[in-house]
Each structure stands twice: as structure tokens, then as C-alpha cells.
Amino acid sequence: MLYAERDDFKDLIPIPQDEGPSPLAPINYSQKCNPHRDAMDMFRAVVDINEKSERALGLTEDIIRMNAGHYTVWHYRTTILVELGLDLQSELKLMDELSTEFLKSYQVWHHRRLCVGLLATTTSPFADKNCPAAVTISSTPQTSSPPPPLPSSIDLARYELQFIANLFHATEDPKNYHTWVYRQWILTYFDKLFQDQDRHHELEFIESLINDDIYNNSVWSHRFFCLFKLGWLHTSLEAEIEYVLIKIGIAPSNMSSWNYLRGILKVNRKGLNQQRVLQFSETLVKAKSASDDMNPPLPALEWLADAALEDKNPIATKHYLTLKDLDPIRRHYWTWKSHLALSA
Amino acid sequence: MSESTAKLNADKHVEYIVNLGRAENTLSYHLTEHLRLNGIYWAITSLSLLGRIDALDRSAVIEYVGNCWNSSNGGFSSHPNHDTHILSTLSGIQILITLDAVEEAKIDTSKVVDYILQLRPSNQGFFTGDEWGESDTRFTYCAISTLSLLGALDRLDQVESGTSIKQKIVSWFTQCINFDGGFGNNIGAETHSGQVFTAVAALAIIDRLDIIHTDNLSWWLSERQVQNGGLNGRPQKQEDVCYSWWVLSALSILHRLHWINKDKLISFILSAQDPDCGGIADRPGDVSDVFHTLFGVAGLSMLGYPEIERVDPVYCMPVKTIERLGLKKSYTLL
């Protein structure tokens, strides 16, 4: 039923959009059965009298379900939650559903972050997971730098990480940008609360995603984030290099793992001339070149070329010219590199 | 690719854009209210690059944009009476400047400048999208671009706790540089071509490209070109016409645009044109929209395609407009 016809809203008069003079011809309001416009007209009526109520909350949910990108409506929803001191646990449950449905909406993730930031700074969220106490809040949201989370909110953090893991699985979209940014926010925000088991769990999660799709650049980026931004590397750099080489062995042309390898050397202030990587790359290049119709994996040859250039070894030029033949779409880049090598 | 799509169908695209303004009764029109001012910017800029800016009613556009300006807080909303946002504020200013109509629209630009400046949380080097605090390299670009277009960049020289705002911005961007030389939307976030543009262009405006690892990043950007000539946003993702803007603009600012295979990319963009209704889609066979139309046309412009006005890769506005303002930065177009 349209809002304009609902008994529980009959005290309000819907306010149609005031188009004003528009470069785009005026809207024809004869089209009455547009549920989105009906809800928006009622939303304007609610905002007009600044009504913060349960029914207004329901109205915002309806509009969000029709149009999850409408940030004005999200904002109004947040102010209702805050001003009425409503239960944020149930809001989070609703976000579980909406994040799945509107995976690519900025607003849905931002709202989730607001809720989590508020919950994490409130006493005992998730104290009893089976019967969560209603958590209410009465302060104004300050999201760019919420205060540190309370120690008791560690379960909330774990819940969020598990939720995201499930979401990647359910939506079959483990490259979703918003979701990864959100996960990294959780890991950063709750970093001081995490224990070894949490860090171990995260690395297992990363490993499982790499095994699912070794070409998933987002996971490689996330691995770097955990090990080198958050500083969770607990093995030696050499062990991490070995790990990457094993993965490269499975998919020798995978730019994501090669970029990662370059990245971890760079962040540790090491050059490309690592004996172990050079041997590995040479083996890959030789093995492929020996077979009849197979090109050598380009990133392996590129590594040899860049390492030779770093060493001012003239063989670099030859490698770059080979790369130019094998990768003609980027021939200008390879030509430039070969000139660099010549003048080195 | 068939012969019929091998050329830019400029007249069709103009017709397509003009017709968008006549679609107010469709559901999708209502569902995109929150993007309306962005949409007009995409339309105006596309038409301008196609040499047909007169195809939309200039005074009606100015009046509409004026109605989106909130005189009390100084920002622009996407549609009259909506909440203001940094994205629509940049679009509003871009439209008015392209039409050379800032005064005509009776916008108090000092209020716009103040609106932008208060979107930076104190002591931080980034800007948020609105008062709700979503941080993103995109918003920081929007802030810097708007300030520059309004001639107010010197406001970033203001010192706060011992360092200038500009210095804080530079150090925030420095922290955002990833292991592959690129930028995500926040510190540590995966490198993404769209976010790379925002970082590179913002740093270009404040003359701090020196913090970028130029060759490393340019290599990553040229790696975005796939076999059919199109560009993707991240490794192993699908190609999309919009990256003809994000990737090319960044490469142009970094003077490495020639690392892209121009002919293959032109073919890809042209193959994504809708031969019947006009407009350009994200990729061949999909439905066209004004966002991809602009970024396809802008890509062609940077690649030197004939009969398209040159686009400025820093501001995504016509070069002649940016030159009129005296804001032109160093870059290379093909």
C-alpha cells in the first residue's frame, strides 16, 4: 500500500519534490503508482516536521530498500536511531541483510561502520550472544575518529570478521572493494584487542581465499596489509618469499603474486637481486622456452630484466627486447626500458 | 568490430544526452536523484568536448544548479533541497565554471570555500564527503579541485599545530601509497585505477607529484590494458570504458600516456557505443549511460581522436576552460 493511503501516516500530507525550474522538463505528477516517489513524498513530509519516530525509521528502511544509494535518507535514519536511542544490535542485524543485498553501496558500509563504532564504545555489546542486551546510544556520531573500542567489544570485532567472510562466500564476490575496505577498518580499529588466535585466524582466512582464487588481487593486497601494515609477520622474510614462490609456481603469470613479491622486498629495503628469486625465475623461463609453443611467463622474464638493470648487467637489454616481442601491446614501455638498460 | 561502429557517432551521442533530460517519468530518473548534479556535469562536459555545449538550455542549467546551492552551509546538493555533499559541490562548481556562469548564478564562492574547508577533520590530511565523516581519496581530490577552481588553494597554507594543511594532505597521501606504487581509497586499501587518478590529480594541483613513484605507478597503470585494448581498474578485473578516463588521465599527468596502445583502446571505446540510441556503455553490448559517455569521450580526447575538444586530465574539464582560469598543469596528451 502506498504511504499516501496508509492509515498510520494519514496525519501527514506528502510533499512532492519541488523541482523548481529545471533544465530537464518538469516532472509529470500524474504518475501516481510510483512507490519510490510515494515514499519520498512522505519522507519529505516527515523531514519537514523533523519527526523522529519508529514509523519514520520504517519509512527510511523502505526507501533504502528501493534505493540504497540515497545518502540523505541514510543520514536521517542515523539521526532517528541516535535521538530515539534505539537498539543498535538490531540495526546491525538489519545491516547484515542489507549489506548482502546492496554489496556495492557506499552508504550501506558506511552506516555499518557508524553502528559498529557506536557499539564498540558502549558497555558490553554481545555480552550474551544468545540474548543480546539492547544497546542504545545517545551521543552524536563522530565517525572519522571514533574513540578506541572497549575491551569487551572484541566479540563484536570477531562477529564482523566472520560476517564478512560469510558474505564473500554467499555473494561469490571476494573482490568487492567496499567489503575489503571495511574489513581493513575493522582490523585497524580493533587491532589492539586482537590476540594471537585472531591473527592466526585472519591468516588462515587469507590462505583459504588464495587457494580459492590465486589471481584474486584483493587478497594479495590484504595479505600485505596484515603482514606489513599491521605488522603481523611472525616468520622470517625469507619464509614469506618461499611462500610466494610456491604460489607463483602454481600460476607463473600471476601479476598479483609477482607484485606482492616486489612489494615485500621493497618494504624491507631489498633489491630484486635475490639469489633465490633469480634462480626460480630462470628455471621458469627456461622450462617454458624449452617447450615448443609456450612463451615464458612474462613476469619471470621481467624480473630477470629488472634485476639485471639494477645490476647494470647488459643482458637486461636483450630481455626487454624479448618482452617487447612477447607483449606488443606495451611495446613502448619495453622499448623505453631497453633504452634505459642500454644507457645504464 | 563492424564498420558502422568504427567511427565516433557524435551526433547520436548529443541526441542521447539531450534526450536524457526528457526522461523524468522513468523510475530510474527518480532513483538517481542523489546523482543528478553529477549527471548534469557529465552531460555538460561531454557536450562541451563534442563541441555542442549549446545543445542544453544554458540558462535552465544555471538556474537548476543555483537551486542546488545551499546558501546557509555553502555546499551543493545533488538535487534541490537534498543534503549537500562534496561530490555534488565539485560538480556544481565545474558546471558553472564550464559555462562561465559563477556570477550569473549568484553563488557566494567564499561560502563554498568555507564549506569545503570544514569537511576536513581537525589535524587530518584528508577530507570527508559530508558532515558524516566518510573519508576517501576521492573526497580529498574533490576538495582540492574545488578550492583550486575557486582560486582558494592558498587556504591550504594555513598552519595548524605546527604544519600547514597542505603538508598534512601530502603526508596522508604518502601514507596511502601502496607496495605497487598505487593508491586505494584509504591507507592500506588495495590500489584501484579510479583512486589512483584522484591521488595523482590532487597531488598535481598542489604541485607535489614528487612523492609518487612515477615509473612504478605508470607501469602498473599500463598493465591495466587487456588484450582487446580496454582497460581494467585492478588486475584480473573486467575492462570498462570508464577506466579510459581514470587510467589515461593519471598516465597523462605522469607523462607516460604513450605506454598505452592507443589504436587498440580507441577501437575498444568505439565498440562500446550504442549505435541505435547513442551514448557509450561500460563495454560492448551493454546499455549506455552518461557517466560512461563522458569517460569514453574524454578518453578519446586524450588519445587525440579527431574533432573532439581537448580535455584537461587534472580537472576533467575542457582544456580551454582551465586555460582561461590560468590553472593549467604540466601533462602530455597524445
Short mmCIF file of C-alpha atoms in Angstrom, two decimals, chain A residues 17-29 31 34-37 40 44 66-76 78-79 82 104 106-107 110 113-114 141-145 173 175-178 180-181 184 188 215-222 224-225 229 253-256 259-264 266-267 302 306 327-334 336-337 340, chain B residues 20-22 24-27 29-34 36 40 56-57 60-61 63-65 67 76-85 88 121 124 126 128 130-136 138-139 175-181 183-192 195 213 215-216 218-220 222-229 234-237 256 258-261 263-264:
data_model
loop_
_atom_site.label_atom_id
_atom_site.label_comp_id
_atom_site.label_asym_id
_atom_site.label_seq_id
_atom_site.Cartn_x
_atom_site.Cartn_y
_atom_site.Cartn_z
CA GLN A 17 9.52 17.24 -4.92
CA ASP A 18 9.80 20.92 -5.64
CA GLU A 19 11.51 20.65 -8.96
CA GLY A 20 11.91 24.34 -9.48
CA PRO A 21 12.87 25.44 -12.93
CA SER A 22 14.83 22.57 -14.37
CA PRO A 23 17.00 22.16 -17.43
CA LEU A 24 15.21 18.88 -17.69
CA ALA A 25 11.49 19.38 -18.33
CA PRO A 26 9.22 19.45 -15.25
CA ILE A 27 8.08 16.18 -13.74
CA ASN A 28 4.63 14.99 -14.56
CA TYR A 29 2.98 14.15 -11.26
CA GLN A 31 2.13 9.10 -12.47
CA ASN A 34 5.47 5.05 -8.39
CA PRO A 35 6.22 3.58 -4.94
CA HIS A 36 9.60 5.26 -4.70
CA ARG A 37 8.15 8.70 -5.32
CA MET A 40 9.95 10.09 -0.97
CA ARG A 44 9.81 14.99 2.81
CA MET A 66 14.32 0.76 -3.14
CA ASN A 67 17.39 2.98 -3.44
CA ALA A 68 20.35 2.11 -1.22
CA GLY A 69 22.46 4.97 -2.56
CA HIS A 70 20.25 7.72 -1.18
CA TYR A 71 22.57 9.23 1.44
CA THR A 72 20.06 11.82 2.66
CA VAL A 73 17.78 9.02 3.75
CA TRP A 74 20.62 7.13 5.43
CA HIS A 75 21.58 10.24 7.37
CA TYR A 76 18.08 10.77 8.55
CA THR A 78 21.06 7.59 11.71
CA THR A 79 19.69 10.65 13.45
CA VAL A 82 20.62 8.22 17.82
CA LYS A 104 28.23 -2.19 -3.81
CA TYR A 106 28.99 3.03 -0.21
CA GLN A 107 26.27 4.07 2.19
CA HIS A 110 29.40 3.50 5.99
CA ARG A 113 30.74 1.36 10.36
CA LEU A 114 28.80 4.00 12.27
CA PRO A 141 28.03 10.17 15.87
CA GLN A 142 31.63 11.20 15.24
CA THR A 143 32.87 8.74 12.72
CA SER A 144 36.14 9.94 11.32
CA SER A 145 37.91 9.08 14.54
CA ASP A 173 32.33 -11.64 -4.85
CA LYS A 175 36.96 -8.83 -4.76
CA ASN A 176 34.33 -6.35 -3.61
CA TYR A 177 36.16 -3.13 -2.87
CA HIS A 178 33.87 -1.76 -0.15
CA TRP A 180 37.70 -5.17 1.82
CA VAL A 181 38.00 -1.56 2.92
CA GLN A 184 40.61 -3.42 6.97
CA THR A 188 42.77 -1.43 12.24
CA TYR A 215 44.53 -14.48 -9.04
CA ASN A 216 42.45 -12.52 -6.55
CA ASN A 217 44.46 -9.29 -6.27
CA SER A 218 42.38 -8.09 -3.32
CA VAL A 219 43.57 -10.99 -1.17
CA TRP A 220 47.21 -10.42 -2.03
CA SER A 221 46.75 -6.76 -1.19
CA HIS A 222 45.11 -7.77 2.08
CA PHE A 224 50.34 -7.27 2.55
CA PHE A 225 48.11 -5.12 4.71
CA LYS A 229 50.99 -2.63 7.55
CA SER A 253 51.95 -15.35 -14.97
CA ASN A 254 50.01 -14.07 -11.99
CA MET A 255 50.85 -10.35 -11.71
CA SER A 256 49.28 -10.17 -8.26
CA ASN A 259 53.72 -7.55 -7.49
CA TYR A 260 53.38 -8.76 -3.94
CA LEU A 261 56.87 -10.23 -4.07
CA ARG A 262 58.28 -6.92 -5.31
CA GLY A 263 56.34 -5.13 -2.61
CA ILE A 264 57.62 -7.17 0.31
CA LYS A 266 60.72 -3.01 -1.31
CA VAL A 267 59.15 -2.51 2.10
CA GLU A 302 60.60 -9.11 -16.43
CA ASP A 306 64.75 -5.54 -13.94
CA ASP A 327 53.92 -8.27 -25.17
CA PRO A 328 53.39 -5.95 -28.15
CA ILE A 329 50.52 -4.03 -26.55
CA ARG A 330 53.03 -2.48 -24.15
CA ARG A 331 55.87 -2.18 -26.69
CA HIS A 332 56.52 1.49 -25.89
CA TYR A 333 57.13 0.65 -22.28
CA TRP A 334 59.54 -2.18 -23.12
CA TRP A 336 61.83 2.65 -23.02
CA LYS A 337 63.17 0.07 -20.58
CA LEU A 340 67.32 2.66 -20.01
CA LEU B 20 18.18 12.16 -21.00
CA GLY B 21 16.63 15.43 -19.89
CA ARG B 22 13.29 14.27 -21.20
CA GLU B 24 11.76 12.38 -15.95
CA ASN B 25 8.90 9.95 -15.80
CA THR B 26 11.01 6.87 -15.72
CA LEU B 27 11.68 5.10 -12.44
CA TYR B 29 15.14 9.10 -13.10
CA HIS B 30 13.78 9.08 -9.55
CA LEU B 31 16.29 6.54 -8.35
CA THR B 32 19.19 8.72 -9.46
CA GLU B 33 18.17 11.92 -7.69
CA HIS B 34 21.20 11.60 -5.47
CA ARG B 36 21.54 14.44 -10.52
CA ILE B 40 24.44 17.24 -15.40
CA LEU B 56 21.27 22.01 -23.42
CA ASP B 57 19.44 25.16 -22.37
CA ALA B 60 17.92 26.48 -17.34
CA VAL B 61 21.07 24.60 -16.33
CA GLU B 63 19.11 28.10 -12.65
CA TYR B 64 18.93 24.43 -11.68
CA VAL B 65 22.49 24.43 -10.37
CA ASN B 67 18.74 25.86 -6.86
CA PHE B 76 25.72 21.99 -3.29
CA SER B 77 23.22 19.15 -3.12
CA SER B 78 22.56 16.72 -5.92
CA HIS B 79 19.02 17.97 -6.33
CA PRO B 80 17.21 20.97 -4.82
CA ASN B 81 16.53 20.50 -1.08
CA HIS B 82 18.68 17.39 -0.71
CA ASP B 83 21.66 17.23 1.65
CA THR B 84 24.85 18.87 0.48
CA HIS B 85 27.81 16.69 -0.41
CA SER B 88 27.81 17.48 -5.88
CA PRO B 121 38.54 16.76 10.39
CA GLN B 124 43.84 15.38 9.43
CA PHE B 126 42.02 14.14 4.25
CA THR B 128 35.25 13.78 4.17
CA ASP B 130 29.85 15.39 4.18
CA GLU B 131 29.41 16.03 7.88
CA TRP B 132 29.02 12.28 8.44
CA GLY B 133 32.67 11.63 8.04
CA GLU B 134 33.23 9.13 5.25
CA SER B 135 36.93 9.51 4.29
CA ASP B 136 38.21 8.71 0.84
CA ARG B 138 38.06 10.80 -3.87
CA PHE B 139 36.76 13.41 -1.45
CA GLN B 175 50.80 7.02 3.74
CA CYS B 176 48.29 5.88 1.11
CA ILE B 177 50.99 4.81 -1.36
CA ASN B 178 50.83 1.04 -1.75
CA PHE B 179 53.56 -1.53 -2.41
CA ASP B 180 52.69 -1.46 -6.12
CA GLY B 181 53.09 2.32 -6.24
CA PHE B 183 46.62 4.32 -4.23
CA GLY B 184 43.46 2.90 -2.74
CA ASN B 185 40.68 4.94 -1.17
CA ASN B 186 42.34 4.92 2.24
CA ILE B 187 45.63 3.99 3.91
CA GLY B 188 46.40 0.36 3.06
CA ALA B 189 43.41 -0.12 0.76
CA GLU B 190 44.00 -2.03 -2.48
CA THR B 191 45.24 0.02 -5.42
CA HIS B 192 42.40 0.94 -7.76
CA GLN B 195 41.56 6.13 -6.71
CA HIS B 213 56.95 6.60 -7.73
CA ASP B 215 57.71 4.73 -13.28
CA ASN B 216 56.43 2.13 -10.87
CA SER B 218 52.86 4.19 -14.61
CA TRP B 219 53.86 0.59 -15.23
CA TRP B 220 51.02 -0.60 -13.03
CA SER B 222 49.79 0.46 -18.38
CA GLU B 223 49.39 -3.12 -17.13
CA ARG B 224 45.67 -2.32 -16.95
CA GLN B 225 45.34 -2.68 -20.72
CA VAL B 226 43.98 -6.09 -21.69
CA GLN B 227 44.21 -7.91 -25.00
CA ASN B 228 41.06 -6.39 -26.53
CA GLY B 229 42.50 -2.92 -25.90
CA ARG B 234 42.56 -3.72 -10.94
CA PRO B 235 44.45 -6.86 -12.03
CA GLN B 236 42.17 -9.66 -13.22
CA LYS B 237 39.06 -7.46 -13.31
CA ARG B 256 53.55 8.27 -19.72
CA HIS B 258 52.28 6.65 -24.76
CA TRP B 259 52.74 3.44 -22.75
CA ILE B 260 49.14 2.60 -23.70
CA ASN B 261 48.34 1.08 -27.07
CA ASP B 263 44.74 2.30 -31.50
CA LYS B 264 43.50 -0.73 -29.59
#
